[in-house]
C-alpha positions as MATLAB code, in Angstrom:
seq = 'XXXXXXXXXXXXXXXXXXXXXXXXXXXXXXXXXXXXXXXXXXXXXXXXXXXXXXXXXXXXXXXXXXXXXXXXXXXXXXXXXXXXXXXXXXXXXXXXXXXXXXXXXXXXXXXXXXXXXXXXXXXXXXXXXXXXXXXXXXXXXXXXXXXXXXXXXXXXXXXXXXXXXXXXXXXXXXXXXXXXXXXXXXXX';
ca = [
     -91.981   86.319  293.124;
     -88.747   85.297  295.075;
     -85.712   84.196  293.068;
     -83.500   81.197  294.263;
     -80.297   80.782  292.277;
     -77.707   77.622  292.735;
     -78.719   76.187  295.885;
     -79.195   79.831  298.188;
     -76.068   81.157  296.459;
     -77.998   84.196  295.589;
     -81.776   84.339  296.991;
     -83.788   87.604  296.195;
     -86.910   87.701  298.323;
     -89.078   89.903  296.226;
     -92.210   90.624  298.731;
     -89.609   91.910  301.179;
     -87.199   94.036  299.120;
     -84.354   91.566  300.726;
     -81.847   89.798  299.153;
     -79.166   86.657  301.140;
     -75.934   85.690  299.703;
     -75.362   82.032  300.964;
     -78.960   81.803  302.495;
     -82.404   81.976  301.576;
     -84.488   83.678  304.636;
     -82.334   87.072  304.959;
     -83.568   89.683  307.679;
     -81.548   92.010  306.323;
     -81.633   93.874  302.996;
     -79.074   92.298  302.023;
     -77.523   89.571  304.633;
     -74.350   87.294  303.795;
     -73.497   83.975  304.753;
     -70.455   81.761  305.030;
     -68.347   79.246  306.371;
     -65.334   80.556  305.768;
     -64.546   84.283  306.249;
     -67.253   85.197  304.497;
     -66.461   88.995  303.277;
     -67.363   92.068  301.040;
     -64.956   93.786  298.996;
     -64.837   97.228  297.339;
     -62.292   97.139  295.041;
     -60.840  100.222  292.561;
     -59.584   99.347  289.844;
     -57.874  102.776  288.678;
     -54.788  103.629  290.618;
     -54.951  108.008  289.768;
     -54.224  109.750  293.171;
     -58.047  110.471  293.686;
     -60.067  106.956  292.590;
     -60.969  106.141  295.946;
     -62.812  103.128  297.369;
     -66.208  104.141  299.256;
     -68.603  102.373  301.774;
     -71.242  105.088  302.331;
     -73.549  105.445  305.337;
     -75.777  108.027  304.654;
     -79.309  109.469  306.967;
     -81.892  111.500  305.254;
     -82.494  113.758  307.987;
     -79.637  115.164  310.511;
     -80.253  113.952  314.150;
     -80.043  110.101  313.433;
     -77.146  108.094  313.694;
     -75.258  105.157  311.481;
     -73.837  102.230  313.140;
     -70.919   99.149  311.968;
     -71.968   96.718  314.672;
     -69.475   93.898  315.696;
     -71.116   90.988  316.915;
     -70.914   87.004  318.225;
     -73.044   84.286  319.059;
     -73.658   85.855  323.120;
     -74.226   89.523  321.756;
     -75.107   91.408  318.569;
     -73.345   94.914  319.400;
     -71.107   94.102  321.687;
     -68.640   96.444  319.450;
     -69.453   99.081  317.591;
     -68.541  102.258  315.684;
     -71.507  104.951  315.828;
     -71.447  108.560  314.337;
     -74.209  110.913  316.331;
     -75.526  113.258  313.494;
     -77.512  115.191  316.244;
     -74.175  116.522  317.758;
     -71.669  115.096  315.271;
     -69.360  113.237  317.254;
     -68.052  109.654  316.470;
     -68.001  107.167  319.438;
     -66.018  103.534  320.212;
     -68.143  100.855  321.828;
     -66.106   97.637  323.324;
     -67.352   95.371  324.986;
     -70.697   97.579  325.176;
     -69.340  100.021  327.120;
     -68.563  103.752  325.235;
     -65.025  103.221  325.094;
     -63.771  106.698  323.935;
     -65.448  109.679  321.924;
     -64.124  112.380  318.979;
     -66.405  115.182  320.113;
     -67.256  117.888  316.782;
     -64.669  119.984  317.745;
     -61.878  117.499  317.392;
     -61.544  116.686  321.044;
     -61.039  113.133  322.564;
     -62.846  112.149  325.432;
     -61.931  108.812  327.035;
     -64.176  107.308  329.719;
     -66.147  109.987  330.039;
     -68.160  112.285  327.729;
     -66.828  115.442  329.221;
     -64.954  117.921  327.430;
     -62.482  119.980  329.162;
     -59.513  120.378  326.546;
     -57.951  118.918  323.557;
     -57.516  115.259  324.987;
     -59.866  114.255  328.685;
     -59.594  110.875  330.638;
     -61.819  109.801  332.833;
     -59.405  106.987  335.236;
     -56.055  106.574  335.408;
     -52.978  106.666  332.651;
     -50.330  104.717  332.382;
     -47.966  105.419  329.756;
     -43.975  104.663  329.892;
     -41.379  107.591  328.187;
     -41.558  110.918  328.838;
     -44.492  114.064  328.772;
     -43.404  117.076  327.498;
     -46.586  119.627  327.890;
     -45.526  122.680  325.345;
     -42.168  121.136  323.807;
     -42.160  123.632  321.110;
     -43.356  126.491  323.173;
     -41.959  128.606  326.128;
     -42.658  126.365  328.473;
     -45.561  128.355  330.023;
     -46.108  130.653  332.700;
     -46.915  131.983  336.086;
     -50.868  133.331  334.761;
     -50.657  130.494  332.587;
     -48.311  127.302  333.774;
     -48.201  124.108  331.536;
     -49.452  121.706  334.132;
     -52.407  122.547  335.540;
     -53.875  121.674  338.835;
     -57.500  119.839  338.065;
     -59.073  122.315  336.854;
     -57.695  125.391  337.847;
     -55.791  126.714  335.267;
     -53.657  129.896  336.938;
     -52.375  126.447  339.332;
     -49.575  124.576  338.284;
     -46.105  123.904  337.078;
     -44.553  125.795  334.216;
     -40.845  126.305  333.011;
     -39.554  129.649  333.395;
     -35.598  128.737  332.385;
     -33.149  126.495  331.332;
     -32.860  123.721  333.844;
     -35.880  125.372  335.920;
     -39.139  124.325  337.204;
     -41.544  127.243  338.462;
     -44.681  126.605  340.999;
     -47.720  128.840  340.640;
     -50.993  129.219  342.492;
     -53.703  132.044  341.678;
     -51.297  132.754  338.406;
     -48.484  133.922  340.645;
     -45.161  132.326  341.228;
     -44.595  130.990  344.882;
     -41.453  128.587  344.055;
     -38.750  127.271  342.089;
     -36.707  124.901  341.591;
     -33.673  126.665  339.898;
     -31.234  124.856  337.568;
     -28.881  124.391  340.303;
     -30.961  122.209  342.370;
     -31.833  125.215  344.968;
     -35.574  125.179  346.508;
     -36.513  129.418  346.291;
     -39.378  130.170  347.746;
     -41.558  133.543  346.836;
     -39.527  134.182  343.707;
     -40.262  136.260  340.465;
];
């Protein structure tokens, strides 16, 4: 039968395979209540380089997903963390809207589920310092400039010298702005 200890400190409902903490009608498998910050703690107690703490969501199969749901009073979910097995991406809920994505292949799609590159916003940015496309790189090229045009990647801006910004369309070079603040037109 069910087991009641202290007053609902600990209740085990044994025809349902359920067990509260702090409650004695849990709809969970195991469901904890409190008045004050009620919490769960996994706690190692060996401090070698590789005793690690775990929380483990695991699926049998490999198309399901696993959830952490953040909830009030008005909604259940209206936050949550969800990993898709079926195409193994991990997606950001806030206020339940898909906030951003980690696609399988290590891109980061936010806005959007589109995948076009490393990084892909769907909406404005606003960001304050500097971009610097390729800083440890050549700077890019006519065929292949560092800022793109949408999607048209022979399109774009690229760095051909000290000092110098190059403008390309159909991966040729139509323009520059050379170091000395002259406009050339038709350069190469």
């Amino acid at each position: 039968g069910d087991a009641n200890f202290d007053s609902n400190t600990l209740f085990v409902d044994a025809s349902a395979s359920k067990v509260g903490v702090g409650m004695n009608s849990p709809a969970y498998n195991l469901e904890i209540w409190g008045a004050a910050d009620p919490a769960v703690r996994v706690y190692n107690t060996s401090t070698g380089t590789s005793d690690d703490s775990l929380l483990r969501l695991q699926i049998a199969g490999t198309s399901a997903r696993n959830f952490i749901y953040f909830g009030d009073s008005g909604d259940s979910d209206i936050g949550k963390i969800e990993y898709n097995h079926s195409d193994n991406s991990m997606r950001f809920t806030a206020n339940t809207a898909e906030a951003f994505r980690v696609h399988n292949s290590g891109a980061i799609s936010v806005g959007s589920a589109e995948v076009y590159g490393k990084f892909n916003v769907e909406g404005s940015i606003n960001f304050n310092g500097n971009i610097r496309p390729n800083a440890n790189s050549s700077g890019g090229s006519a065929s292949a400039p560092t800022i793109c045009v949408g999607y048209d990647n022979d399109t774009g801006f690229f760095h051909p010298a000290a000092n110098t910004l190059g403008m390309t369309t159909g991966g040729s070079e139509r323009a520059r702005i050379t170091s000395g603040g002259d406009f050339v037109v038709a350069t190469t």
